[in-house]
Coordinates of C-alpha atoms in Angstrom, one line a residue:
Chain A
M130 CA 0.3 0.4 -0.1
D131 CA 1.1 3.5 -0.2
H132 CA 1.1 6.5 1.5
R133 CA -1.7 8.2 -0.1
A134 CA -3.9 5.5 0.6
F135 CA -3.1 4.6 3.8
F136 CA -4.0 8.5 4.4
L137 CA -7.2 8.1 2.8
R138 CA -8.1 4.9 5.2
M139 CA -6.3 6.6 7.7
P140 CA -9.4 8.5 9.8
E141 CA -11.9 4.5 9.3
L142 CA -8.3 2.6 10.3
F143 CA -7.8 4.5 13.2
E144 CA -11.6 4.6 14.1
R145 CA -11.7 1.0 14.3
A146 CA -8.9 0.4 16.4
N147 CA -9.8 3.1 19.1
R148 CA -13.3 1.4 19.5
V149 CA -11.0 -1.2 21.4
S150 CA -8.7 1.1 23.1
W151 CA -9.8 4.3 23.8
E152 CA -11.9 3.7 27.5
K153 CA -8.5 2.8 28.8
Y154 CA -6.0 5.0 26.9
E155 CA -8.0 8.1 27.8
E156 CA -8.2 7.0 31.3
T157 CA -4.4 6.6 31.0
L158 CA -3.5 10.2 29.6
F159 CA -5.6 11.9 31.6
D160 CA -4.1 10.2 34.9
M161 CA -0.9 11.0 34.3
R162 CA 1.2 13.4 36.3
R163 CA 4.3 14.5 37.2
P164 CA 6.4 13.6 39.8
V165 CA 4.8 10.1 38.5
T166 CA 3.0 8.3 40.6
H167 CA 3.0 4.2 41.3
G168 CA -0.4 4.8 40.3
N169 CA 0.4 6.2 36.8
F170 CA 3.2 3.3 36.9
H171 CA 0.8 0.5 37.2
R172 CA -1.9 2.2 35.3
V173 CA 0.6 2.3 31.9
K174 CA 1.5 -1.4 32.8
Q175 CA -2.0 -2.1 32.9
F176 CA -2.2 -0.6 29.4
V177 CA 0.3 -2.8 27.8
G178 CA -1.0 -5.4 29.5
G179 CA -0.3 -7.2 32.5
N180 CA 0.6 -6.2 36.2
P181 CA 3.5 -3.9 37.2
P182 CA 6.8 -5.4 37.7
V183 CA 7.7 -6.8 40.9
M184 CA 10.2 -4.3 41.5
A185 CA 8.4 -1.2 41.0
L186 CA 6.3 -2.3 43.7
R187 CA 9.2 -2.8 46.0
D188 CA 11.9 -0.1 45.4
P189 CA 11.1 3.6 46.8
R190 CA 13.5 4.8 44.5
T191 CA 11.7 3.4 41.9
F192 CA 9.7 6.8 41.1
P193 CA 11.9 9.6 41.2
E194 CA 15.0 7.6 39.3
L195 CA 12.1 6.7 36.6
D196 CA 10.4 10.8 37.1
R197 CA 14.3 11.7 36.3
Q198 CA 14.8 9.7 33.3
L199 CA 11.5 9.7 31.3
S200 CA 12.5 14.0 32.3
K201 CA 15.7 13.8 29.8
A202 CA 13.7 12.2 27.0
R203 CA 14.1 14.8 24.1
Y204 CA 11.5 14.2 21.3
P205 CA 12.4 12.8 19.2
R206 CA 15.7 11.0 20.2
A207 CA 14.8 7.8 20.5
G208 CA 18.3 7.2 23.7
Q209 CA 16.6 7.2 26.5
L210 CA 15.1 4.3 25.6
T211 CA 17.7 1.8 26.8
R212 CA 18.0 4.6 30.6
L213 CA 14.5 2.4 30.5
D214 CA 15.0 -0.9 30.7
D215 CA 15.6 -1.4 34.3
F216 CA 11.8 -0.1 35.1
A217 CA 10.0 -1.9 32.4
E218 CA 12.1 -5.4 32.9
G219 CA 12.9 -5.4 29.5
G220 CA 10.1 -4.7 27.3
T221 CA 9.9 -2.7 24.1
E222 CA 5.8 -2.0 24.2
F223 CA 5.5 -0.9 27.9
A224 CA 9.4 1.1 27.9
T225 CA 7.7 3.2 25.1
A226 CA 4.7 3.7 26.4
L227 CA 6.0 5.0 29.7
L228 CA 7.4 7.6 27.4
H229 CA 4.8 8.3 25.8
F230 CA 2.8 8.6 28.4
N231 CA 5.0 11.3 29.3
N232 CA 5.2 12.7 26.2
P233 CA 2.6 11.7 23.2
A234 CA 4.9 12.9 20.8
Y235 CA 7.1 9.4 21.2
P236 CA 4.5 6.7 19.9
I237 CA 4.2 3.6 20.7
Y238 CA 6.3 1.1 20.0
D239 CA 4.5 -2.7 19.1
A240 CA 4.5 -6.1 16.7
M241 CA 1.5 -4.9 15.0
S242 CA 2.1 -1.7 14.0
V243 CA 5.6 -2.4 12.7
R244 CA 3.8 -5.0 10.4
G245 CA 1.7 -1.7 9.5
L246 CA 4.4 -0.3 8.3
N247 CA 6.3 -3.8 6.8
H248 CA 2.7 -3.4 4.8
L249 CA 3.8 0.5 3.6
G250 CA 7.0 -0.8 2.5
H251 CA 9.4 0.1 5.5
P252 CA 11.3 -2.8 6.1
L253 CA 11.6 -2.6 9.8
N254 CA 12.2 -5.8 12.7
F255 CA 10.2 -5.2 16.2
V256 CA 12.6 -5.9 18.5
R257 CA 10.6 -7.1 21.7
E258 CA 13.9 -6.7 24.4
V259 CA 14.9 -3.6 24.7
T260 CA 18.7 -4.7 24.2
E261 CA 20.9 -2.7 22.2
E262 CA 19.6 -3.0 18.8
A263 CA 15.9 -1.8 20.0
V264 CA 16.8 1.4 20.2
P265 CA 18.0 2.1 16.4
A266 CA 14.7 -0.1 15.9
Y267 CA 13.0 2.4 17.6
Q268 CA 14.5 5.5 15.8
T269 CA 13.4 4.4 12.6
Y270 CA 9.8 3.2 13.7
V271 CA 9.6 7.3 15.7
D272 CA 11.5 8.6 12.3
L273 CA 8.6 6.6 10.2
I274 CA 5.8 7.6 11.6
Q275 CA 6.9 11.7 12.5
E276 CA 7.1 11.6 8.6
L277 CA 4.2 10.3 8.0
K278 CA 2.6 12.5 10.1
D279 CA 4.4 15.8 8.5
E280 CA 3.1 14.3 5.2
A281 CA -0.9 13.3 6.1
P282 CA -3.2 15.6 4.3
Y283 CA -5.6 17.8 6.4
Y284 CA -8.7 16.1 5.4
C285 CA -6.8 13.0 7.0
V286 CA -6.3 13.9 9.9
P287 CA -9.7 13.2 11.9
E288 CA -10.4 15.8 14.3
K289 CA -8.9 13.9 18.1
N290 CA -7.4 15.0 21.6
Y291 CA -5.3 13.1 20.4
Y292 CA -1.7 13.5 19.7
L293 CA -1.4 13.3 15.7
T294 CA 1.6 10.5 16.7
R295 CA -1.6 8.6 18.5
I296 CA -3.8 8.6 15.2
V297 CA -1.0 7.5 12.9
Q298 CA 0.0 5.0 15.0
Q299 CA -3.4 3.3 16.0
A300 CA -3.7 3.5 12.1
L301 CA -1.3 1.3 11.6
W302 CA -1.9 -1.3 13.8
Q303 CA -4.7 -1.6 12.7
L304 CA -3.4 -2.0 9.4
G305 CA -1.3 -4.8 11.1
V306 CA -4.1 -6.7 12.2
E307 CA -5.4 -6.3 9.1
T308 CA -2.5 -7.6 7.1
P309 CA -1.7 -11.3 6.7
A310 CA 1.6 -12.7 9.1
P311 CA 4.8 -13.4 6.5
V312 CA 4.6 -16.1 7.9
A313 CA 2.9 -18.2 10.0
A314 CA 2.7 -16.4 13.8
K315 CA 0.6 -16.9 16.2
K316 CA -2.5 -14.6 15.9
P317 CA -1.9 -11.2 17.9
T318 CA -4.2 -10.9 21.1
R319 CA -5.4 -7.4 22.0
R320 CA -3.6 -7.8 25.2
S321 CA -0.7 -7.3 24.2
T322 CA -1.3 -4.8 20.9
T323 CA -3.7 -2.5 21.6
A324 CA -1.3 -0.2 22.7
Chain B
M265 CA 2.9 54.0 15.8
A266 CA 4.3 49.9 13.9
K267 CA 7.7 49.7 14.7
A268 CA 10.1 49.3 11.8
I269 CA 11.0 46.1 10.5
Q270 CA 13.7 45.2 7.8
S271 CA 13.6 41.7 7.8
F272 CA 11.6 38.6 9.5
D273 CA 14.7 38.0 11.8
D274 CA 13.3 41.8 13.2
W275 CA 10.4 40.3 13.2
I276 CA 11.5 37.5 14.9
G277 CA 12.5 40.1 18.0
L278 CA 8.9 42.0 18.0
F279 CA 7.4 38.2 18.8
E280 CA 9.7 37.2 21.8
Q281 CA 9.3 40.8 22.8
W282 CA 5.5 40.1 22.6
Q283 CA 5.3 36.9 24.7
K284 CA 7.0 38.6 27.7
D285 CA 4.8 41.0 27.1
I286 CA 1.8 38.9 27.4
G287 CA 3.2 37.2 30.3
F288 CA 3.1 34.0 28.3
N289 CA 6.1 31.4 30.3
T290 CA 8.3 30.7 27.4
D291 CA 10.4 27.7 29.4
L292 CA 7.1 25.8 29.2
L293 CA 7.1 25.5 25.6
G294 CA 9.4 22.4 25.7
D295 CA 10.9 21.1 22.6
F296 CA 8.5 23.1 20.5
R297 CA 10.0 25.0 18.1
F298 CA 8.6 27.8 16.3
E299 CA 9.2 27.6 11.7
T300 CA 7.1 28.4 8.7
K301 CA 5.3 25.2 7.5
F302 CA 4.6 25.2 3.8
A303 CA 2.4 22.0 2.6
D304 CA 2.7 20.7 -1.3
L305 CA 0.0 22.6 -3.4
E306 CA -2.9 20.2 -3.8
H307 CA -3.6 22.3 -7.1
E308 CA -1.5 24.2 -10.0
T309 CA -4.1 25.3 -11.1
I310 CA -6.7 28.2 -9.6
Q311 CA -10.1 26.6 -9.0
F312 CA -13.0 29.3 -9.1
G313 CA -13.4 32.8 -9.7
E314 CA -12.5 34.3 -13.0
F315 CA -8.7 33.4 -13.6
K316 CA -9.8 29.5 -12.5
G317 CA -7.7 27.9 -15.0
Q318 CA -4.8 29.5 -14.9
P319 CA -1.2 28.7 -12.6
K320 CA -1.6 30.1 -9.1
W321 CA 0.0 32.7 -8.5
K322 CA 3.7 31.7 -6.6
R323 CA 5.4 35.9 -6.4
Y324 CA 4.0 39.2 -5.5
L325 CA 4.4 40.2 -8.8
Q326 CA 2.5 37.9 -10.5
I327 CA -1.0 38.7 -8.7
P328 CA -2.9 41.2 -11.9
N329 CA -3.5 43.9 -9.9
Q330 CA -3.1 46.2 -7.0
Q331 CA -6.7 46.0 -5.6
I332 CA -6.3 41.8 -5.5
R333 CA -3.0 42.3 -3.5
D334 CA -4.3 45.0 -1.4
S335 CA -7.5 42.0 -0.5
L336 CA -5.5 39.0 -0.2
Q337 CA -3.2 41.4 2.3
H338 CA -6.1 41.9 4.3
L339 CA -6.9 38.9 4.9
I340 CA -4.0 37.6 6.1
V341 CA -3.7 40.6 8.2
Y342 CA -7.1 39.5 9.6
Q343 CA -6.2 35.8 10.0
G344 CA -2.9 36.3 11.7
D345 CA -4.6 38.8 13.8
T346 CA -7.2 36.2 15.4
E347 CA -4.2 34.2 16.1
F348 CA -2.1 36.1 18.2
A349 CA -5.5 37.1 20.1
S350 CA -6.7 33.8 20.4
V351 CA -3.5 33.0 22.8
E352 CA -4.1 36.6 24.9
Q353 CA -7.3 35.5 25.4
Q354 CA -6.5 32.4 27.0
R355 CA -2.4 32.6 28.5
H356 CA -3.9 32.6 32.0
L357 CA -5.3 29.4 31.7
L358 CA -2.8 27.4 32.3
K359 CA -2.5 28.0 36.1
S360 CA -5.3 26.5 36.7
A361 CA -6.0 23.2 34.0
P362 CA -7.7 20.4 35.4
T363 CA -5.3 17.9 34.5
E364 CA -2.0 17.7 33.5
Y365 CA -2.5 16.4 30.0
D366 CA -5.3 19.4 30.1
L367 CA -2.7 21.6 30.5
K368 CA -0.6 20.6 27.8
S369 CA -3.1 20.1 25.3
A370 CA -3.8 23.8 26.4
L371 CA 0.1 24.2 25.7
R372 CA -0.1 22.4 22.8
I373 CA -2.7 25.2 20.7
M374 CA -1.5 27.9 22.6
S375 CA 2.1 27.0 20.7
E376 CA -0.2 26.1 17.6
E377 CA -1.7 29.3 17.2
M378 CA 1.2 31.5 17.8
R379 CA 2.7 29.4 14.8
H380 CA -0.2 30.1 13.0
G381 CA 0.4 34.0 13.7
W382 CA 4.1 33.3 12.7
Q383 CA 3.4 32.0 9.8
M384 CA 0.6 35.0 8.4
C385 CA 3.5 37.4 9.2
Y386 CA 6.2 35.4 7.5
L387 CA 3.9 35.6 4.1
L388 CA 3.4 39.6 5.3
V389 CA 7.3 40.2 6.0
Q390 CA 8.6 38.2 3.0
F391 CA 5.8 38.6 0.2
F392 CA 4.1 42.1 0.9
G393 CA 6.9 45.1 0.7
D394 CA 6.9 47.7 3.7
S395 CA 3.1 47.4 4.1
G396 CA 3.7 44.1 5.1
K397 CA 6.3 44.7 7.3
V398 CA 4.3 47.5 9.2
E399 CA 1.4 44.8 9.2
A400 CA 3.3 41.9 10.8
S401 CA 4.3 44.3 13.7
K402 CA 1.1 45.9 14.1
Q403 CA -0.4 42.2 15.1
L404 CA 2.3 42.3 18.0
Q405 CA 1.1 45.6 19.1
R406 CA -2.7 45.2 19.0
R407 CA -4.1 43.3 22.6
A408 CA -7.5 41.3 23.0
Y409 CA -7.4 42.2 26.5
E410 CA -7.3 46.0 25.9
G411 CA -10.1 45.0 23.2
N412 CA -8.2 46.4 20.0
R413 CA -8.0 43.1 18.3
L414 CA -9.4 42.9 15.1
L415 CA -12.4 40.9 15.5
G416 CA -14.9 41.5 18.6
A417 CA -14.7 37.7 18.9
F418 CA -11.1 38.3 19.5
N419 CA -11.8 40.9 22.1
T420 CA -14.0 39.1 25.4
P421 CA -12.9 37.3 27.5
T422 CA -12.4 33.6 28.2
D423 CA -12.6 33.6 32.2
N424 CA -12.4 29.7 32.8
W425 CA -12.3 26.0 31.5
V426 CA -15.5 25.8 30.4
D427 CA -15.1 29.0 28.5
F428 CA -11.8 27.7 26.9
F429 CA -13.6 24.5 25.4
C430 CA -16.7 26.3 24.4
Y431 CA -14.1 28.2 22.7
T432 CA -12.0 26.0 21.1
Q433 CA -15.6 24.0 19.8
F434 CA -17.3 27.2 18.5
V435 CA -14.7 29.7 18.3
D436 CA -11.7 27.4 16.3
R437 CA -14.3 25.4 14.4
D438 CA -15.1 28.6 12.5
G439 CA -10.9 28.9 12.2
K440 CA -11.4 25.8 10.1
F441 CA -13.8 26.9 8.3
Q442 CA -11.9 29.9 7.4
L443 CA -8.7 28.7 6.7
K444 CA -10.0 25.6 4.5
M445 CA -11.0 28.8 1.7
L446 CA -8.1 29.9 2.4
S447 CA -6.8 26.6 1.4
N448 CA -7.6 27.0 -2.2
A449 CA -6.7 30.9 -2.7
A450 CA -4.9 31.6 -5.7
F451 CA -2.1 33.1 -4.0
A452 CA 0.1 29.4 -3.5
P453 CA 2.2 30.4 -0.8
L454 CA -0.9 31.4 1.8
A455 CA -3.0 28.1 0.1
Q456 CA 0.0 25.9 0.8
S457 CA 0.2 27.7 4.3
M458 CA -3.2 25.6 5.4
G459 CA -3.0 22.6 5.3
P460 CA -0.7 22.1 8.6
M461 CA -2.5 24.7 9.8
L462 CA -5.2 23.1 9.3
K463 CA -3.8 19.6 10.8
E464 CA -2.6 21.4 14.4
E465 CA -6.9 23.1 14.1
S466 CA -7.8 19.6 14.6
F467 CA -6.2 19.0 18.0
H468 CA -8.0 21.9 18.8
L469 CA -11.3 21.4 17.7
G470 CA -10.6 18.1 19.7
T471 CA -10.2 19.7 22.2
G472 CA -12.5 21.5 22.7
Y473 CA -15.2 19.2 21.5
S474 CA -13.8 16.5 24.2
G475 CA -13.9 18.5 26.8
L476 CA -17.9 19.4 26.1
Q477 CA -17.9 15.7 26.2
R478 CA -15.7 15.3 29.7
I479 CA -17.3 18.0 31.5
V480 CA -21.4 16.1 30.9
R481 CA -20.3 13.0 31.3
A482 CA -19.0 13.9 34.6
G483 CA -22.7 15.7 35.8
K484 CA -21.5 18.3 37.6
V485 CA -21.7 21.8 35.6
P486 CA -25.3 22.1 35.9
I487 CA -25.8 22.1 31.9
P488 CA -28.3 25.1 32.1
V489 CA -24.8 27.0 33.2
L490 CA -23.7 24.8 29.8
Q491 CA -26.0 26.7 28.0
H492 CA -25.1 29.8 28.8
Y493 CA -21.6 29.9 27.9
F494 CA -22.9 28.0 24.6
N495 CA -25.0 30.7 24.9
K496 CA -21.6 33.7 25.0
W497 CA -19.9 30.9 22.3
V498 CA -22.5 30.6 19.6
P499 CA -23.2 33.7 18.1
T500 CA -19.9 35.5 18.6
A501 CA -18.2 32.8 16.2
L502 CA -21.7 32.7 13.7
D503 CA -20.8 36.8 13.7
L504 CA -16.8 35.8 12.5
F505 CA -18.1 34.7 9.1
G506 CA -18.6 38.4 8.5
K507 CA -22.2 40.4 6.9
D508 CA -24.6 38.6 4.6
G509 CA -24.1 40.2 0.9
S510 CA -20.8 40.9 1.9
S511 CA -18.2 42.6 -1.3
T512 CA -15.7 42.0 0.3
S513 CA -17.0 38.5 0.2
H514 CA -18.2 38.8 -3.2
W515 CA -14.7 40.4 -4.6
S516 CA -12.2 37.7 -2.5
Y517 CA -14.4 34.8 -4.2
Q518 CA -14.5 36.4 -7.9
W519 CA -10.5 37.2 -7.6
G520 CA -9.9 33.9 -5.9
L521 CA -8.5 34.3 -2.9
K522 CA -11.0 32.8 -0.6
S523 CA -13.5 29.7 -2.0
R524 CA -16.6 28.3 -0.5
Y525 CA -15.8 26.0 2.3
N526 CA -17.1 22.7 0.4
E527 CA -16.1 24.3 -3.1
L528 CA -14.1 21.1 -4.4
E529 CA -16.6 19.2 -2.9
T530 CA -19.7 20.8 -4.8
D531 CA -21.5 21.0 -8.5
E532 CA -24.0 23.4 -6.9
P533 CA -23.5 26.8 -8.6
V534 CA -22.4 29.9 -6.8
D535 CA -24.1 32.6 -5.1
L536 CA -22.0 35.5 -4.9
R537 CA -24.4 37.5 -2.8
L538 CA -24.4 34.6 -0.2
L539 CA -20.8 33.3 0.5
N540 CA -20.5 34.1 4.3
A541 CA -24.4 32.9 4.2
H542 CA -23.4 29.9 3.0
A543 CA -20.5 29.1 5.0
R544 CA -22.1 30.1 7.9
Q545 CA -25.3 27.6 7.6
L546 CA -22.7 24.8 6.9
Y547 CA -21.4 25.7 10.3
Y548 CA -24.3 26.2 12.0
Q549 CA -25.0 22.5 10.4
E550 CA -22.1 21.0 11.5
I551 CA -22.3 22.0 15.4
A552 CA -25.8 21.1 15.7
E553 CA -25.0 17.3 14.4
L554 CA -22.3 17.6 17.4
N555 CA -24.5 19.2 19.8
D556 CA -27.1 15.7 19.0
R557 CA -23.8 13.3 19.7
L558 CA -22.8 15.7 22.9
N559 CA -26.6 15.3 24.2
K560 CA -26.7 11.5 23.9
L561 CA -24.4 11.8 27.1
I562 CA -26.6 13.9 29.1
P563 CA -29.1 11.9 31.4
E564 CA -32.6 11.1 30.5
G565 CA -34.7 13.4 32.1
Q566 CA -32.6 16.1 32.3
A567 CA -32.1 19.8 30.0
K568 CA -30.5 19.4 26.9
L569 CA -28.2 21.3 25.7
R570 CA -29.0 23.4 22.4
I571 CA -27.3 25.5 19.7
P572 CA -28.5 29.0 19.9
S573 CA -31.0 30.4 17.0
E574 CA -28.4 32.0 14.2
K575 CA -30.4 35.1 15.5
F576 CA -29.9 35.3 18.9
N577 CA -27.8 38.0 20.1
R578 CA -25.9 39.0 16.8
K579 CA -23.3 41.9 16.6
I580 CA -23.1 41.1 12.3
G581 CA -25.4 40.3 9.5
D582 CA -29.1 40.4 9.2
W583 CA -29.7 39.7 12.4
E584 CA -28.0 42.2 14.2
N585 CA -28.8 44.2 17.4
Q586 CA -32.5 42.6 17.4
A587 CA -33.9 41.2 19.9
F588 CA -34.6 37.9 19.8
T589 CA -34.6 34.6 22.0
I590 CA -31.9 31.6 21.5
D591 CA -34.7 30.1 20.2
G592 CA -35.4 32.6 17.8
E593 CA -38.6 34.0 18.6
K594 CA -38.7 37.7 18.8
V595 CA -38.6 39.9 22.1
A596 CA -39.9 43.3 23.0
E597 CA -37.4 45.8 23.5
K598 CA -38.0 46.8 26.8
D599 CA -37.6 42.8 28.1
Y600 CA -34.6 42.3 26.1
E601 CA -31.1 43.4 28.3
A602 CA -32.8 41.4 31.2
Y603 CA -33.3 38.6 28.6
L604 CA -29.9 38.4 27.7
A605 CA -28.7 39.0 31.0
A606 CA -30.9 35.5 32.4
N607 CA -29.1 33.8 29.0
L608 CA -25.5 34.9 28.9
P609 CA -23.0 33.3 31.8
T610 CA -24.5 35.7 35.1
K611 CA -22.0 36.2 38.1
E612 CA -24.7 33.5 39.8
D613 CA -23.1 31.3 36.9
E614 CA -19.4 32.5 37.3
A615 CA -19.5 31.5 41.6
T616 CA -21.0 28.2 40.8
L617 CA -17.9 27.4 38.4
K618 CA -15.7 28.5 40.9
E619 CA -16.5 26.4 43.8
I620 CA -17.0 23.2 41.6
F621 CA -13.8 23.5 40.3
A622 CA -12.9 23.6 43.6
E623 CA -14.6 20.7 44.8
G624 CA -13.0 19.2 41.4
D625 CA -13.5 15.6 39.2
W626 CA -15.7 18.0 37.2
I627 CA -14.5 16.9 34.5
A628 CA -13.8 13.1 33.3
P629 CA -11.3 11.7 32.5
K630 CA -12.3 10.3 28.7
A631 CA -14.7 11.4 26.3
A632 CA -16.1 9.4 24.3
A633 CA -15.0 6.9 21.2

């Protein structure tokens, strides 16, 4: 699919994806505050699916340190992702959700949205764990979504109080869901992919 | 007297001074960078008016005559003035945002409105010679809170967050209509400026509408109080479309500067006498439809929100300074002042809102799908 065709479908793709996730997404969005609280952290974890990491619950130093690291993130630079490794206990989706809810210009990184980008002709891989290769992969993802944001015609952008990052990423996610997996892969579940 | 500037860099100096003068804390801008943005032209040729089919004008001297140049400059000046004015109207709300995301949203809206003003001033300085430079400087000398912005709506106080959400729903939505009408302009740099501005405007409109949804969903602000704020802002927004039978809009269309809102989507023949009325009618239809959706969030048995009649409390157009109710019924002149006082935001409404804001939970943490 070329970009033009994607943009023309963007409102409808976004709408379909958002119909499922809007409630949790908005509750998380409007709950966020600085400095980051345990409640915020828990909510973001619930949003991407699952319980909060055990470490986060036990260590009182977690939240001030997390707040410090989130404060250092400067969009569109993705390097801060590695600093979130301990908090997210390794998962890129959760780490980037922390970034997103701190600064919604950062997109949440997940397998389905990456697959959506693949469908638009961008050959990038999804890196599940926060490893060294995750940073360049996420940086490419951030840059591609930024390009789509810049390129999108105004009449393809729905009137919504979400950052355009979220609208584009949700549309990509829906496209990823609709696109057959390249190899016999497990069917995606909502739990791990609504981000 | 406007300060003389030689270049856009000089204008940026005035802009930074203006931010200080109005008390806008630029530390809050974070990563936001002011820049001019131009989209690709959707159409290389003029799509309407007497120059239809000719290539769009890319430079000032390609504009056929001085009257058209003056008229174009006038349109850009008015557009720019509204952008700076809205920041002046809203700047004090940053201290009382209900959530951090609302604070971020308001900040983003203000930053983008400043950028839109920046974009209009860039056009004035780069393309309109000395008079453009003077006009770009004057944009930063008028003040909404001193009542000397060019259009009435932009001198109206925006006192609280209910005002803010009504403003972004109704007044910014008028802005969308104006920008879309300019997006087909024969002057290419103006047309190319509109796409990025409209894209940013989608967030502003979404913020207004979802803010109202969240207020209604929370159920703390009484609907009759909210209705008074609708009564304040809807007529103000309707006035922004200008006079019925306006010769300015007639010539703006004829010269290819400002199209109809649905110019490229309609086959209907144009009625040059009713251009403003036509745009206003489409706007009215849009806000009425959104209001129907909003009313679905109000529990059964409670009063519903209404979009006031287009005759109510108008300061411009066919219904200018005439006495009508919000339902469009005639009111005796002697009773009108009291009617207005009872149907626009009152001191009691302000006190009620103040109390509700202090209690918290007046706005839900989610809008609607």
